[in-house]
PDB file of C-alpha atoms in Angstrom:
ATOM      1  CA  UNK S  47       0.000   0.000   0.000  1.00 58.00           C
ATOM      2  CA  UNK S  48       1.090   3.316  -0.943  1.00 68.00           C
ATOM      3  CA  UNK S  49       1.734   6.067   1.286  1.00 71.00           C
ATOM      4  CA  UNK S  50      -0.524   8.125  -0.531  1.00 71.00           C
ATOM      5  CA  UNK S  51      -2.901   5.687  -0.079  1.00 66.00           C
ATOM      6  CA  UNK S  52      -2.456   5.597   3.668  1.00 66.00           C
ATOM      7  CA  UNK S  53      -2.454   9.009   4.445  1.00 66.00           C
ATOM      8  CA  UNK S  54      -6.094   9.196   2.456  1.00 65.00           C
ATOM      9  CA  UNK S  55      -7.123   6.230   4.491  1.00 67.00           C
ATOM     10  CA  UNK S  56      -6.160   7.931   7.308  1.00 75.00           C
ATOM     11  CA  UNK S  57      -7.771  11.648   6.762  1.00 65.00           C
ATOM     12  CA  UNK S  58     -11.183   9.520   5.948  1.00 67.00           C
ATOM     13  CA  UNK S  59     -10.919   7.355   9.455  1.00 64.00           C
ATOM     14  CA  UNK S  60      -9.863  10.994  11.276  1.00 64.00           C
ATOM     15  CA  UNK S  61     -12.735  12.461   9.161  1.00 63.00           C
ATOM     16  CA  UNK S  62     -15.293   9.747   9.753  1.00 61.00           C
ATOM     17  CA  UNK S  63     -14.734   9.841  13.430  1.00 60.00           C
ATOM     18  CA  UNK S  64     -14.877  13.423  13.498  1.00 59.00           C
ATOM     19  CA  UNK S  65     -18.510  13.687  11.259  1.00 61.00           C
ATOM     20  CA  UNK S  66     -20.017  11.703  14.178  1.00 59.00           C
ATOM     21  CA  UNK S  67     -18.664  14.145  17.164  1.00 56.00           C
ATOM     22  CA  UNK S  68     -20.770  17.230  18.002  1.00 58.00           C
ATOM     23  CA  UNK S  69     -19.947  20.100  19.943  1.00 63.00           C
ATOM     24  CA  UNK S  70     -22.463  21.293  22.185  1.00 66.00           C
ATOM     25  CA  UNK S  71     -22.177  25.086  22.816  1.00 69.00           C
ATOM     26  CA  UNK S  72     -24.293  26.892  24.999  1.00 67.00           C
ATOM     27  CA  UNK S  73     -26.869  29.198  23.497  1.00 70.00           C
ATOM     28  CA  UNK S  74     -26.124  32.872  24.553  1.00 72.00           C
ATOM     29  CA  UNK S  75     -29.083  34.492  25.589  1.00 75.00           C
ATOM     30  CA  UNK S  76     -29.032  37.454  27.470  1.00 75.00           C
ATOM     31  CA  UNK S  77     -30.105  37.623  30.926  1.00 75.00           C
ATOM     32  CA  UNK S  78     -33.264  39.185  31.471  1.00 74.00           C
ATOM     33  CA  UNK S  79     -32.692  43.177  32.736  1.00 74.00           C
ATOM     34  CA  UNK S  80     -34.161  43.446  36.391  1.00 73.00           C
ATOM     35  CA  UNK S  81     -36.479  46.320  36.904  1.00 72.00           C
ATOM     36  CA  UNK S  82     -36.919  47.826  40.540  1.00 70.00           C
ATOM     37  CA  UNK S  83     -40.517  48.976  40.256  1.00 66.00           C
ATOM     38  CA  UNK S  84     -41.815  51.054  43.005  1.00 66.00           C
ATOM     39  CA  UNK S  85     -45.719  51.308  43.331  1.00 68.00           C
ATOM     40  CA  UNK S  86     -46.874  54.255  45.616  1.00 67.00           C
ATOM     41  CA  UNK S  87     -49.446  52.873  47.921  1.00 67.00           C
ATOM     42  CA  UNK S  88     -52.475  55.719  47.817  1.00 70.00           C
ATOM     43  CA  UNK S  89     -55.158  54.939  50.421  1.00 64.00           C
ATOM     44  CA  UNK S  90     -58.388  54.495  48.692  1.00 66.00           C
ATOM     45  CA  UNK S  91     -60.789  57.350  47.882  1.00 67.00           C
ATOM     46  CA  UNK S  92     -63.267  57.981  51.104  1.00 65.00           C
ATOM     47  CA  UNK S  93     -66.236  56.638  50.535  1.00 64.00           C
ATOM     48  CA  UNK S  94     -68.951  59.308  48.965  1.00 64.00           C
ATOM     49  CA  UNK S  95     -71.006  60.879  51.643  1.00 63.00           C
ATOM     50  CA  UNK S  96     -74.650  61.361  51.321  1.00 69.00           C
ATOM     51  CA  UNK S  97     -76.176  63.186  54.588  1.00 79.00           C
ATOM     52  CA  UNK S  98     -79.256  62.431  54.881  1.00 85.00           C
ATOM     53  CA  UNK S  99     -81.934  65.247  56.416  1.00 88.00           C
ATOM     54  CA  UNK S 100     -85.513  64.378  57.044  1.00 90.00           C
ATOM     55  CA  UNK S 101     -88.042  67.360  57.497  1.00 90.00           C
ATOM     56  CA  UNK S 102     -89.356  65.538  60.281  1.00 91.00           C
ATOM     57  CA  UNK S 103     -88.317  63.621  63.531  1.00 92.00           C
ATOM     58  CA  UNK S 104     -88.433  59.784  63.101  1.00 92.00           C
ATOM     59  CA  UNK S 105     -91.048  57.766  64.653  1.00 92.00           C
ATOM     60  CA  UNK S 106     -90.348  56.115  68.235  1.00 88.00           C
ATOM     61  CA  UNK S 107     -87.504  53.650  68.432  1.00 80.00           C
ATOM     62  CA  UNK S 108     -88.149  50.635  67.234  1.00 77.00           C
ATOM     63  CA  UNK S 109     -88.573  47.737  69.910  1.00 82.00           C
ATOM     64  CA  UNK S 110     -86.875  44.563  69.859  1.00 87.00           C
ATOM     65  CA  UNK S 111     -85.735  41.325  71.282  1.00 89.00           C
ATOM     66  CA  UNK S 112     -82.370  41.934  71.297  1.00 88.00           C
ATOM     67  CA  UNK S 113     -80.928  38.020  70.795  1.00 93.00           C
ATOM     68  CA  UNK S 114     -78.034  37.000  73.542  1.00 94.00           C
ATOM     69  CA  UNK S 115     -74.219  37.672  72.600  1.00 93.00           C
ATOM     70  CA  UNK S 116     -72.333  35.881  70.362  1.00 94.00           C
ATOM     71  CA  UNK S 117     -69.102  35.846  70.220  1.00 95.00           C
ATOM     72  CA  UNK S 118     -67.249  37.156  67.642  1.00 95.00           C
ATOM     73  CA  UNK S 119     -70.612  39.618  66.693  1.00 96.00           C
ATOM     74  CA  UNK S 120     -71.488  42.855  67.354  1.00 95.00           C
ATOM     75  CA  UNK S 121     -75.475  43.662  67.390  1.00 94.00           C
ATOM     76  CA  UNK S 122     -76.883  46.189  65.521  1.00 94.00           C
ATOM     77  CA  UNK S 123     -80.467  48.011  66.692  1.00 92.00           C
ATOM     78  CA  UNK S 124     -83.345  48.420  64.395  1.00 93.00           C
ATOM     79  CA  UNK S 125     -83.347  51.842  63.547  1.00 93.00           C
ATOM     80  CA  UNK S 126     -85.626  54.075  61.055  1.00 93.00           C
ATOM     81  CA  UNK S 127     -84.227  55.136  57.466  1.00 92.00           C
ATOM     82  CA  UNK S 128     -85.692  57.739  56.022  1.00 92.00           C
ATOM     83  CA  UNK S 129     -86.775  56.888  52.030  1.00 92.00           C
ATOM     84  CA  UNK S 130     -86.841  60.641  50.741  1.00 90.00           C
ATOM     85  CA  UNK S 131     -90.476  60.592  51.583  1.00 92.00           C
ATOM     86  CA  UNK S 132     -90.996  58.624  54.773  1.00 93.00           C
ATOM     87  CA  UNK S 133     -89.184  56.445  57.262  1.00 94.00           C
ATOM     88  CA  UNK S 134     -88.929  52.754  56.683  1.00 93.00           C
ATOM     89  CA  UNK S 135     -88.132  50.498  59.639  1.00 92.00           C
ATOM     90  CA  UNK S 136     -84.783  48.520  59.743  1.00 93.00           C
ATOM     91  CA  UNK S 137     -84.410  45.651  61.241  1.00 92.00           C
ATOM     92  CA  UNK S 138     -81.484  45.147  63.975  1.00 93.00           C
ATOM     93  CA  UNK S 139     -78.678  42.516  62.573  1.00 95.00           C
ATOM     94  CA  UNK S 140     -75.360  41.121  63.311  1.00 95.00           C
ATOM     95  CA  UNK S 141     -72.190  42.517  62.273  1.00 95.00           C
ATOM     96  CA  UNK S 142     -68.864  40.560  62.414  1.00 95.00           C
ATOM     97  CA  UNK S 143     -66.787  42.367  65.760  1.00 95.00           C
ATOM     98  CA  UNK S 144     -63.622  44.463  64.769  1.00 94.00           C
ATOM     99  CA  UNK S 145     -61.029  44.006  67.579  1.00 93.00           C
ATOM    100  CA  UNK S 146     -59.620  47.426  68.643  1.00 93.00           C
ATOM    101  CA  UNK S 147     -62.978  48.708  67.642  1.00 94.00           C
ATOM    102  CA  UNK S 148     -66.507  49.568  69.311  1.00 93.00           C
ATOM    103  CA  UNK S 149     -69.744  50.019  67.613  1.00 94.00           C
ATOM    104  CA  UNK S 150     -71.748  53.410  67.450  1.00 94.00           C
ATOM    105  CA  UNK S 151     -75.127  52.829  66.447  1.00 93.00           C
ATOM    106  CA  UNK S 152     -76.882  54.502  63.385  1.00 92.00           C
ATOM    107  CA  UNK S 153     -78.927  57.257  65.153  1.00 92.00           C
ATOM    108  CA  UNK S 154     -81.004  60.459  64.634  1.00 93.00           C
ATOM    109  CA  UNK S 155     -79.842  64.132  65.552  1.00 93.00           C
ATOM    110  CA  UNK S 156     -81.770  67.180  65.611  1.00 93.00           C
ATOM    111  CA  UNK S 157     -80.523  70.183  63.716  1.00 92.00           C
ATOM    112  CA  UNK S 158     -81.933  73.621  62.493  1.00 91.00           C
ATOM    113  CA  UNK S 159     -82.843  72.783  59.131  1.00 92.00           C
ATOM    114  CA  UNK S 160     -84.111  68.832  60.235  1.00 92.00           C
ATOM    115  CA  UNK S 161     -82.915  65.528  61.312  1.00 93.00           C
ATOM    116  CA  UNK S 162     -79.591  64.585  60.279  1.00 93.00           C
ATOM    117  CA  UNK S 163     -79.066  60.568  60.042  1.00 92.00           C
ATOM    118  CA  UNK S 164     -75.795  59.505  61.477  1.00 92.00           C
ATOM    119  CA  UNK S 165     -74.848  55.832  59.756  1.00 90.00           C
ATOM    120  CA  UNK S 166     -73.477  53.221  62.166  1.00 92.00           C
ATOM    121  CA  UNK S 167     -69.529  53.081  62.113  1.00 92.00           C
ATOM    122  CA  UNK S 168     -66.530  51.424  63.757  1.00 92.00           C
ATOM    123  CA  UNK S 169     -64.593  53.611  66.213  1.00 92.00           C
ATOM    124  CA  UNK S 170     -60.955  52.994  67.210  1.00 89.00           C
ATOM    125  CA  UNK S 171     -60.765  52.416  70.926  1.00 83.00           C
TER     126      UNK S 171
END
């Protein structure tokens, strides 16, 4: 066998062996850019206030059995709401207790130009 033809057997072994060989690289991908976002924390809008003024003084308070405690619950009287043309009786309910909080009752006050309604709300203690 001829050198030449040794060296050419040689090139297609080394190329042979090669062809079957892969080199992995890894994929560059660039890392994703890391935004510091800063959200400014507004408290929400107050609720909108409708006072309510009836031209007349409500009707006697509204007797109840008031059910025994329960824990965890706050009762809430019956109390008269006034429709924009007369009152309409509300019955008393629970409502879940807020700790750190009392109760104040919705209620009735006399003014000069009528009886303002005051809505039941949680105060902080």
């Amino acid at each position: 066998m001829s050198s030449r033809l040794a060296g050419l057997l040689i090139v297609a072994a080394v190329a042979a062996v090669a062809s079957g060989c892969v080199e992995e690289r890894p994929v560059h991908r660039p890392r994703p850019v890391r935004r510091e976002v800063i959200v400014e924390r507004r408290a929400p809008p107050p609720p909108e206030v409708v006072e309510v003024i009836a031209p007349q003084p409500p009707p006697p308070r509204i007797v109840e059995m008031v059910p025994p405690p329960r824990r965890g619950y706050v009762w809430v009287h019956g109390y008269w709401r006034w429709d924009g043309r007369r009152y309409v009786a509300v019955a008393g309910h629970w409502r879940e207790a807020r700790p750190g909080y009392h109760y104040v009752h919705p209620h009735w006050e006399r003014r000069d130009d009528g009886w303002h309604f005051h809505v039941g709300v949680w105060v902080n203690d």
